Amino acid sequence: MSGQAQTGERAPSGDSAAEPADRPAPVAFRPLRPTAPLCIPLSGNFKPEEIVPKPPGTIVARGESLAEKYPDSATAPLAPVAGRIVGIGSAKISSRLTVPGIFLEPDPNVPAPPPIVCADAGAIPAMIRRLSQIGLAAGIERMRSAGIWAERWTTPDLLGQLRNCLRKPVDIILCDALDETPELLLHHRVAATWPVELTAGVLALAVLTNAARASAVLAAYGDAGAWDAMRRATANTRLKLAPLADHYPQSHPSLLIHELTGRHSRPARLPAESGALVIGAPAAVAIGRCFLKDEPMLDVPMGLHDRSRGKTHWLSVPVGMAWSAVLSELSISSPGLELRCGNPLREVKVSTDCIISGGDLSVTAAPFQRYINPDPCIRCAWCVEGCPVSIQPAGLLEAAQQDDPFLAEQYGLDACIECGICSYVCPSHLPILQGIRKLREK
């Protein structure tokens, strides 16, 4: 299923001139203003008692920290809008992950923040000179204080990867601008909207980690507008544009690393352990905005595809906003709908009380799928033929049913990327992906 590098394929070339300074961002993502309380999550591995939030009732400005103390392993919890601190509780950031969060009540009397202004490519050389003098540890601390974190399909544990680089250097930075599903070309749209910021973010990581190479991976047959924008932004820089055929699940870091470097990266481990730091386009833009203009990550670009209406929404959403509030703003009735992150085949379901943060940013809303009672396995081997990493998914389901970790290892559990293709092609409708996740949870 992985795509082949298309070294000769390129979208039509464009003008190589730099973008003008202070260029307003194209109207590509509709900004949402929160009307309900926000819950700002704290990412990282720590104990709740390590967090000391500011007292309830404290008035904070946009971008101000909500905590008097937070762990070194976490990012700063910043107020995406002006408001009043309500207290501390828990935030569900995915169907399987709950973390501490600080509740913030937005101030309705404070005007909306000014429109995002795109950076000038001419500012990148000065940024590189500044970063070449501070080192990786200081760079990580700067990103932490700017509230930048990501834990998603295309950017596995951003801060974890960076901390791994302190122990073991990487030699290449890979920015993944491919997309999981053709209905939601979020990374493509981000690259076309903020090409300078994306370029700056990748180059910033290359400088901080001393990586010899830096590449942005774009769809070989993508829209010419995104290619032209990225060509102008990367002109006279060492960031290379790498075209790949955008076939799901090519955007998974393990497949991406193998396709471009020939290395093997286990999905259960961080990509940086194989010598390649992998980030998605939205994370690169957040890093670029941080180091170019000292802007914290207070909002994230989102894509929501409403299958029942056949409509796609492109949004700029404040960190900490619940999906129920987003659906309400879009006049989408949530009863009877199922939300899935990324490609629906992955079966990563999101409840409406989940909040938007550094997790997955592409979501499909569709009517609930009717449960199909599975039939016995007919040994057709379709799951083996469809598997992009060439393991035996049916054997993993057998290992899950027998609760046998040794059998799971023999059938290739460590190499599974949980793309869901095996469950999709199975004519018996066996819950193969659920069995694999059960094994990994144990």
Short mmCIF file of C-alpha atoms in Angstrom, two decimals, residues 29-413:
data_model
loop_
_atom_site.label_atom_id
_atom_site.label_comp_id
_atom_site.label_asym_id
_atom_site.label_seq_id
_atom_site.Cartn_x
_atom_site.Cartn_y
_atom_site.Cartn_z
CA PHE A 29 -9.71 28.32 7.90
CA ARG A 30 -12.77 29.84 9.55
CA PRO A 31 -11.89 31.11 13.05
CA LEU A 32 -14.24 29.99 15.83
CA ARG A 33 -14.86 32.01 18.98
CA PRO A 34 -15.63 29.89 22.03
CA THR A 35 -18.92 30.51 23.78
CA ALA A 36 -18.69 27.69 26.32
CA PRO A 37 -15.94 27.12 28.93
CA LEU A 38 -12.68 25.72 27.61
CA CYS A 39 -10.57 22.97 29.17
CA ILE A 40 -6.88 23.51 28.48
CA PRO A 41 -5.03 20.16 28.69
CA LEU A 42 -1.55 19.55 30.04
CA SER A 43 0.42 17.14 27.90
CA GLY A 44 3.17 14.90 29.19
CA ASN A 45 3.76 12.19 31.80
CA PHE A 46 3.42 13.61 35.30
CA LYS A 47 1.42 13.44 38.50
CA PRO A 48 -1.59 15.77 38.92
CA GLU A 49 -0.16 17.11 42.18
CA GLU A 50 2.77 18.57 40.21
CA ILE A 51 0.38 21.15 38.73
CA VAL A 52 -0.36 24.35 40.64
CA PRO A 53 -3.06 26.27 38.72
CA LYS A 54 -3.75 29.91 39.36
CA PRO A 55 -6.60 30.40 41.87
CA PRO A 56 -10.18 30.15 40.58
CA GLY A 57 -11.51 33.55 39.62
CA THR A 58 -8.15 34.80 38.32
CA ILE A 59 -8.54 36.97 35.21
CA VAL A 60 -6.05 36.09 32.47
CA ALA A 61 -5.23 37.64 29.10
CA ARG A 62 -4.92 35.78 25.84
CA GLY A 63 -1.62 33.87 25.80
CA GLU A 64 -1.10 34.09 29.57
CA SER A 65 -0.20 30.96 31.55
CA LEU A 66 -3.02 29.37 33.55
CA ALA A 67 -0.67 27.73 36.05
CA GLU A 68 1.78 29.03 38.63
CA LYS A 69 3.73 25.77 38.34
CA TYR A 70 3.69 22.91 35.87
CA PRO A 71 6.04 19.93 35.38
CA ASP A 72 9.14 20.05 33.24
CA SER A 73 7.69 17.25 31.11
CA ALA A 74 4.57 19.26 30.22
CA THR A 75 3.90 22.23 27.98
CA ALA A 76 2.67 25.51 29.40
CA PRO A 77 -1.15 25.67 29.70
CA LEU A 78 -1.90 28.96 27.96
CA ALA A 79 -5.17 30.86 27.69
CA PRO A 80 -6.27 30.80 24.02
CA VAL A 81 -8.66 33.66 24.76
CA ALA A 82 -9.04 36.20 27.57
CA GLY A 83 -11.17 34.94 30.41
CA ARG A 84 -11.52 33.78 34.02
CA ILE A 85 -10.04 30.62 35.51
CA VAL A 86 -12.73 28.29 36.84
CA GLY A 87 -10.63 25.48 38.29
CA ILE A 88 -8.78 22.25 37.48
CA GLY A 89 -10.25 18.94 36.38
CA SER A 90 -9.70 16.39 33.63
CA ALA A 91 -9.69 16.71 29.86
CA LYS A 92 -10.46 13.88 27.46
CA ILE A 93 -8.25 14.48 24.43
CA SER A 94 -9.08 11.21 22.68
CA SER A 95 -11.24 8.18 23.19
CA ARG A 96 -8.41 6.45 25.06
CA LEU A 97 -6.57 9.28 26.81
CA THR A 98 -7.58 11.58 29.67
CA VAL A 99 -5.20 14.18 31.14
CA PRO A 100 -5.45 17.01 33.69
CA GLY A 101 -6.93 20.23 32.34
CA ILE A 102 -7.58 23.77 33.55
CA PHE A 103 -11.04 25.21 32.91
CA LEU A 104 -11.32 28.72 31.51
CA GLU A 105 -14.49 30.79 31.05
CA PRO A 106 -14.06 33.11 28.02
CA ASP A 107 -14.73 36.83 28.44
CA PRO A 108 -17.47 37.72 25.91
CA ASN A 109 -16.61 41.43 26.13
CA VAL A 110 -13.06 41.05 24.82
CA PRO A 111 -12.87 41.56 21.03
CA ALA A 112 -11.75 38.75 18.78
CA PRO A 113 -7.99 38.45 18.20
CA PRO A 114 -6.61 40.07 15.04
CA PRO A 115 -6.35 37.97 11.87
CA ILE A 116 -3.31 35.78 11.52
CA VAL A 117 -0.60 37.45 9.44
CA CYS A 118 1.60 35.22 7.31
CA ALA A 119 5.34 35.58 7.68
CA ASP A 120 7.80 36.84 5.10
CA ALA A 121 10.27 34.28 3.78
CA GLY A 122 12.99 36.92 4.16
CA ALA A 123 12.76 36.50 7.95
CA ILE A 124 13.95 32.88 7.86
CA PRO A 125 17.74 33.57 7.63
CA ALA A 126 17.64 35.79 10.73
CA MET A 127 15.69 33.10 12.60
CA ILE A 128 18.30 30.50 11.65
CA ARG A 129 21.11 32.73 12.93
CA ARG A 130 19.34 33.19 16.27
CA LEU A 131 18.64 29.49 16.72
CA SER A 132 22.17 28.42 15.82
CA GLN A 133 23.34 30.09 19.02
CA ILE A 134 20.88 28.67 21.59
CA GLY A 135 21.01 24.85 21.29
CA LEU A 136 18.36 22.15 21.38
CA ALA A 137 17.62 22.22 25.13
CA ALA A 138 16.83 25.95 25.01
CA GLY A 139 14.78 25.43 21.88
CA ILE A 140 12.69 22.74 23.57
CA GLU A 141 12.09 25.03 26.53
CA ARG A 142 10.98 27.80 24.19
CA MET A 143 8.46 25.50 22.53
CA ARG A 144 7.21 24.30 25.92
CA SER A 145 6.62 27.84 27.10
CA ALA A 146 4.76 28.55 23.84
CA GLY A 147 2.35 25.68 24.54
CA ILE A 148 3.48 23.68 21.50
CA TRP A 149 2.84 19.95 21.60
CA ALA A 150 1.50 17.27 19.30
CA GLU A 151 0.56 13.62 19.74
CA ARG A 152 -1.08 12.47 16.54
CA TRP A 153 -0.79 10.07 13.58
CA THR A 154 1.73 12.22 11.69
CA THR A 155 3.50 13.70 14.72
CA PRO A 156 4.01 11.07 17.43
CA ASP A 157 4.90 12.77 20.75
CA LEU A 158 6.67 15.85 19.43
CA LEU A 159 8.38 16.76 22.72
CA GLY A 160 9.32 13.12 23.31
CA GLN A 161 11.03 13.01 19.93
CA LEU A 162 12.91 16.23 20.67
CA ARG A 163 14.07 15.00 24.07
CA ASN A 164 15.23 11.79 22.42
CA CYS A 165 17.42 13.95 20.16
CA LEU A 166 19.26 15.19 23.26
CA ARG A 167 20.42 11.60 23.85
CA LYS A 168 20.67 10.32 20.30
CA PRO A 169 21.11 12.74 17.36
CA VAL A 170 18.99 12.54 14.23
CA ASP A 171 20.31 13.21 10.74
CA ILE A 172 17.05 14.09 8.94
CA ILE A 173 13.89 16.10 9.66
CA LEU A 174 10.82 14.87 7.77
CA CYS A 175 7.74 17.08 7.51
CA ASP A 176 4.72 15.00 6.51
CA ALA A 177 2.36 17.06 4.32
CA LEU A 178 0.52 13.98 3.01
CA ASP A 179 -3.08 13.29 4.01
CA GLU A 180 -4.86 10.16 5.24
CA THR A 181 -8.11 10.54 3.35
CA PRO A 182 -9.08 12.30 0.09
CA GLU A 183 -12.12 13.93 1.75
CA LEU A 184 -9.88 15.82 4.19
CA LEU A 185 -6.70 17.21 2.62
CA LEU A 186 -5.82 19.14 5.78
CA HIS A 187 -2.03 18.98 5.42
CA HIS A 188 -2.28 20.06 1.79
CA ARG A 189 -4.38 23.07 2.82
CA VAL A 190 -2.05 23.98 5.68
CA ALA A 191 0.96 23.90 3.35
CA ALA A 192 -0.81 26.13 0.84
CA THR A 193 -1.92 28.61 3.53
CA TRP A 194 1.27 28.92 5.63
CA PRO A 195 4.18 27.77 3.44
CA VAL A 196 6.70 30.15 5.03
CA GLU A 197 5.80 29.11 8.56
CA LEU A 198 5.99 25.44 7.60
CA THR A 199 9.40 25.95 6.01
CA ALA A 200 10.63 27.90 9.03
CA GLY A 201 9.43 25.22 11.45
CA VAL A 202 11.25 22.40 9.67
CA LEU A 203 14.44 24.43 9.28
CA ALA A 204 14.27 25.47 12.95
CA LEU A 205 14.28 21.83 14.00
CA ALA A 206 17.09 21.06 11.58
CA VAL A 207 19.22 23.82 13.12
CA LEU A 208 18.41 22.90 16.73
CA THR A 209 19.12 19.17 16.20
CA ASN A 210 22.06 19.68 13.80
CA ALA A 211 20.33 17.42 11.29
CA ALA A 212 22.15 17.25 7.98
CA ARG A 213 18.96 16.95 5.87
CA ALA A 214 15.46 18.40 5.94
CA SER A 215 12.59 17.37 3.66
CA ALA A 216 8.93 18.26 3.28
CA VAL A 217 6.93 15.40 1.77
CA LEU A 218 4.14 16.54 -0.56
CA ALA A 219 1.65 14.62 -2.67
CA ALA A 220 3.27 14.01 -6.04
CA TYR A 221 0.02 14.71 -7.83
CA GLY A 222 -1.23 17.41 -5.47
CA ASP A 223 -2.66 20.80 -6.34
CA ALA A 224 -0.24 23.09 -8.17
CA GLY A 225 -1.10 25.96 -5.81
CA ALA A 226 0.41 24.19 -2.80
CA TRP A 227 3.50 23.22 -4.78
CA ASP A 228 4.00 26.80 -6.01
CA ALA A 229 3.58 28.22 -2.51
CA MET A 230 6.10 25.77 -1.05
CA ARG A 231 8.58 26.37 -3.88
CA ARG A 232 8.53 30.11 -3.22
CA ALA A 233 8.94 29.57 0.53
CA THR A 234 11.81 27.09 0.19
CA ALA A 235 13.74 29.01 -2.46
CA ASN A 236 17.34 29.59 -1.35
CA THR A 237 16.92 27.28 1.67
CA ARG A 238 18.15 23.75 2.27
CA LEU A 239 14.65 22.36 2.75
CA LYS A 240 13.98 19.89 -0.04
CA LEU A 241 10.52 19.03 -1.39
CA ALA A 242 10.03 15.27 -1.68
CA PRO A 243 7.08 14.09 -3.83
CA LEU A 244 5.36 10.81 -2.95
CA ALA A 245 2.22 9.16 -4.27
CA ASP A 246 -0.30 9.91 -1.52
CA HIS A 247 -1.84 6.47 -0.93
CA TYR A 248 -3.20 5.58 2.50
CA PRO A 249 -1.50 4.72 4.84
CA GLN A 250 1.68 6.22 3.31
CA SER A 251 1.55 9.13 5.76
CA HIS A 252 2.31 6.89 8.75
CA PRO A 253 5.83 7.73 10.04
CA SER A 254 7.07 4.13 9.82
CA LEU A 255 6.18 3.88 6.12
CA LEU A 256 7.43 7.40 5.43
CA ILE A 257 10.82 6.76 7.02
CA HIS A 258 11.27 3.48 5.18
CA GLU A 259 10.25 5.00 1.84
CA LEU A 260 12.66 7.96 2.08
CA THR A 261 15.58 6.52 4.05
CA GLY A 262 15.30 2.72 3.79
CA ARG A 263 15.34 2.44 7.58
CA HIS A 264 12.97 0.42 9.74
CA SER A 265 11.11 2.30 12.47
CA ARG A 266 8.91 0.32 14.84
CA PRO A 267 5.46 1.92 15.27
CA ALA A 268 5.56 1.35 19.03
CA ARG A 269 8.69 3.51 19.29
CA LEU A 270 9.33 7.15 18.53
CA PRO A 271 10.50 7.89 14.96
CA ALA A 272 13.49 9.83 16.31
CA GLU A 273 14.92 6.58 17.67
CA SER A 274 15.60 5.57 14.06
CA GLY A 275 17.46 8.81 13.36
CA ALA A 276 14.57 10.68 11.70
CA LEU A 277 12.41 13.27 13.45
CA VAL A 278 8.92 13.23 11.88
CA ILE A 279 6.35 16.02 12.22
CA GLY A 280 3.14 16.85 10.38
CA ALA A 281 2.44 20.12 8.57
CA PRO A 282 0.32 21.70 11.39
CA ALA A 283 3.07 21.03 13.96
CA ALA A 284 5.70 22.53 11.64
CA VAL A 285 3.56 25.66 11.19
CA ALA A 286 3.15 26.03 14.97
CA ILE A 287 6.93 25.77 15.45
CA GLY A 288 7.56 28.22 12.62
CA ARG A 289 5.16 30.78 14.08
CA CYS A 290 6.87 30.37 17.46
CA PHE A 291 10.41 31.02 16.25
CA LEU A 292 9.59 33.57 13.54
CA LYS A 293 7.18 35.82 15.43
CA ASP A 294 7.21 34.54 19.02
CA GLU A 295 3.60 33.35 18.65
CA PRO A 296 2.33 30.64 21.03
CA MET A 297 0.08 27.77 19.94
CA LEU A 298 -3.34 29.08 21.00
CA ASP A 299 -5.36 27.61 18.14
CA VAL A 300 -5.06 24.74 15.70
CA PRO A 301 -6.23 24.20 12.10
CA MET A 302 -8.96 21.58 11.84
CA GLY A 303 -10.77 19.73 9.07
CA LEU A 304 -14.24 18.26 9.61
CA HIS A 305 -15.96 16.26 6.88
CA ASP A 306 -19.72 15.89 7.37
CA ARG A 307 -20.59 12.82 5.30
CA SER A 308 -24.33 13.11 5.86
CA ARG A 309 -24.32 16.53 4.15
CA GLY A 310 -21.35 15.98 1.88
CA LYS A 311 -19.67 19.12 3.21
CA THR A 312 -16.17 19.83 4.54
CA HIS A 313 -15.48 22.55 7.11
CA TRP A 314 -12.04 24.15 7.51
CA LEU A 315 -11.68 25.72 10.95
CA SER A 316 -9.21 27.50 13.19
CA VAL A 317 -10.21 26.31 16.66
CA PRO A 318 -8.99 27.54 20.08
CA VAL A 319 -7.11 24.92 22.07
CA GLY A 320 -9.41 23.42 24.70
CA MET A 321 -12.70 23.74 22.79
CA ALA A 322 -14.95 20.67 23.01
CA TRP A 323 -16.21 18.93 19.92
CA SER A 324 -19.78 19.45 21.12
CA ALA A 325 -19.22 23.22 20.95
CA VAL A 326 -17.68 22.96 17.48
CA LEU A 327 -20.62 20.92 16.18
CA SER A 328 -23.02 23.45 17.70
CA GLU A 329 -21.24 26.33 15.95
CA LEU A 330 -21.60 24.45 12.65
CA SER A 331 -25.28 23.63 13.33
CA ILE A 332 -24.53 19.91 13.14
CA SER A 333 -26.76 17.73 15.29
CA SER A 334 -24.55 15.30 17.22
CA PRO A 335 -27.14 12.60 18.16
CA GLY A 336 -26.83 9.71 15.75
CA LEU A 337 -23.39 10.85 14.55
CA GLU A 338 -20.07 9.11 15.03
CA LEU A 339 -16.82 11.09 14.97
CA ARG A 340 -13.65 9.38 13.75
CA CYS A 341 -10.16 10.87 13.68
CA GLY A 342 -8.06 10.57 10.55
CA ASN A 343 -8.97 7.90 8.05
CA PRO A 344 -12.19 6.19 9.22
CA LEU A 345 -10.53 2.80 8.67
CA ARG A 346 -8.40 3.47 11.76
CA GLU A 347 -11.55 3.35 13.90
CA VAL A 348 -10.30 6.07 16.25
CA LYS A 349 -13.65 7.21 17.62
CA VAL A 350 -14.02 10.57 19.35
CA SER A 351 -16.81 11.46 21.75
CA THR A 352 -18.30 14.96 21.66
CA ASP A 353 -16.89 15.76 25.13
CA CYS A 354 -13.32 15.36 23.80
CA ILE A 355 -11.41 18.62 23.53
CA ILE A 356 -9.30 19.86 20.64
CA SER A 357 -5.61 20.22 21.31
CA GLY A 358 -2.42 18.54 20.09
CA GLY A 359 -4.24 15.38 19.01
CA ASP A 360 -5.57 14.42 15.59
CA LEU A 361 -6.94 17.36 13.59
CA SER A 362 -8.87 15.60 10.80
CA VAL A 363 -12.29 14.27 11.80
CA THR A 364 -15.10 12.62 9.83
CA ALA A 365 -18.68 12.85 11.08
CA ALA A 366 -20.96 10.10 9.79
CA PRO A 367 -24.08 8.22 10.95
CA PHE A 368 -23.39 5.44 13.42
CA GLN A 369 -22.40 2.24 11.68
CA ARG A 370 -24.54 -0.79 12.34
CA TYR A 371 -22.69 -3.52 14.20
CA ILE A 372 -22.17 -6.60 12.04
CA ASN A 373 -21.91 -9.93 13.81
CA PRO A 374 -18.68 -11.55 12.54
CA ASP A 375 -18.52 -14.90 10.82
CA PRO A 376 -15.76 -17.50 11.31
CA CYS A 377 -12.44 -16.85 9.59
CA ILE A 378 -12.41 -18.49 6.15
CA ARG A 379 -8.58 -18.37 5.78
CA CYS A 380 -8.81 -16.22 2.65
CA ALA A 381 -5.60 -14.27 3.54
CA TRP A 382 -7.10 -10.98 2.31
CA CYS A 383 -5.87 -9.31 5.50
CA VAL A 384 -2.32 -10.51 4.77
CA GLU A 385 -2.46 -9.34 1.14
CA GLY A 386 -3.81 -5.91 2.14
CA CYS A 387 -1.40 -5.32 5.02
CA PRO A 388 1.06 -2.50 4.14
CA VAL A 389 3.71 -3.84 6.54
CA SER A 390 3.35 -7.52 5.52
CA ILE A 391 2.37 -9.09 8.84
CA GLN A 392 -0.39 -11.63 9.61
CA PRO A 393 -3.36 -9.73 11.10
CA ALA A 394 -5.60 -12.80 11.48
CA GLY A 395 -2.87 -14.42 13.57
CA LEU A 396 -2.83 -11.34 15.82
CA LEU A 397 -6.57 -11.70 16.38
CA GLU A 398 -5.99 -15.33 17.33
CA ALA A 399 -3.26 -14.22 19.75
CA ALA A 400 -5.67 -11.69 21.27
CA GLN A 401 -8.38 -14.33 21.70
CA GLN A 402 -5.88 -16.67 23.38
CA ASP A 403 -4.28 -13.83 25.36
CA ASP A 404 -0.88 -15.02 24.13
CA PRO A 405 1.76 -12.26 23.86
CA PHE A 406 4.38 -14.68 22.51
CA LEU A 407 2.12 -15.68 19.64
CA ALA A 408 1.42 -11.99 18.97
CA GLU A 409 5.14 -11.34 18.69
CA GLN A 410 5.52 -14.15 16.15
CA TYR A 411 2.71 -12.72 14.00
CA GLY A 412 4.31 -9.24 13.92
CA LEU A 413 2.56 -7.13 16.57
#
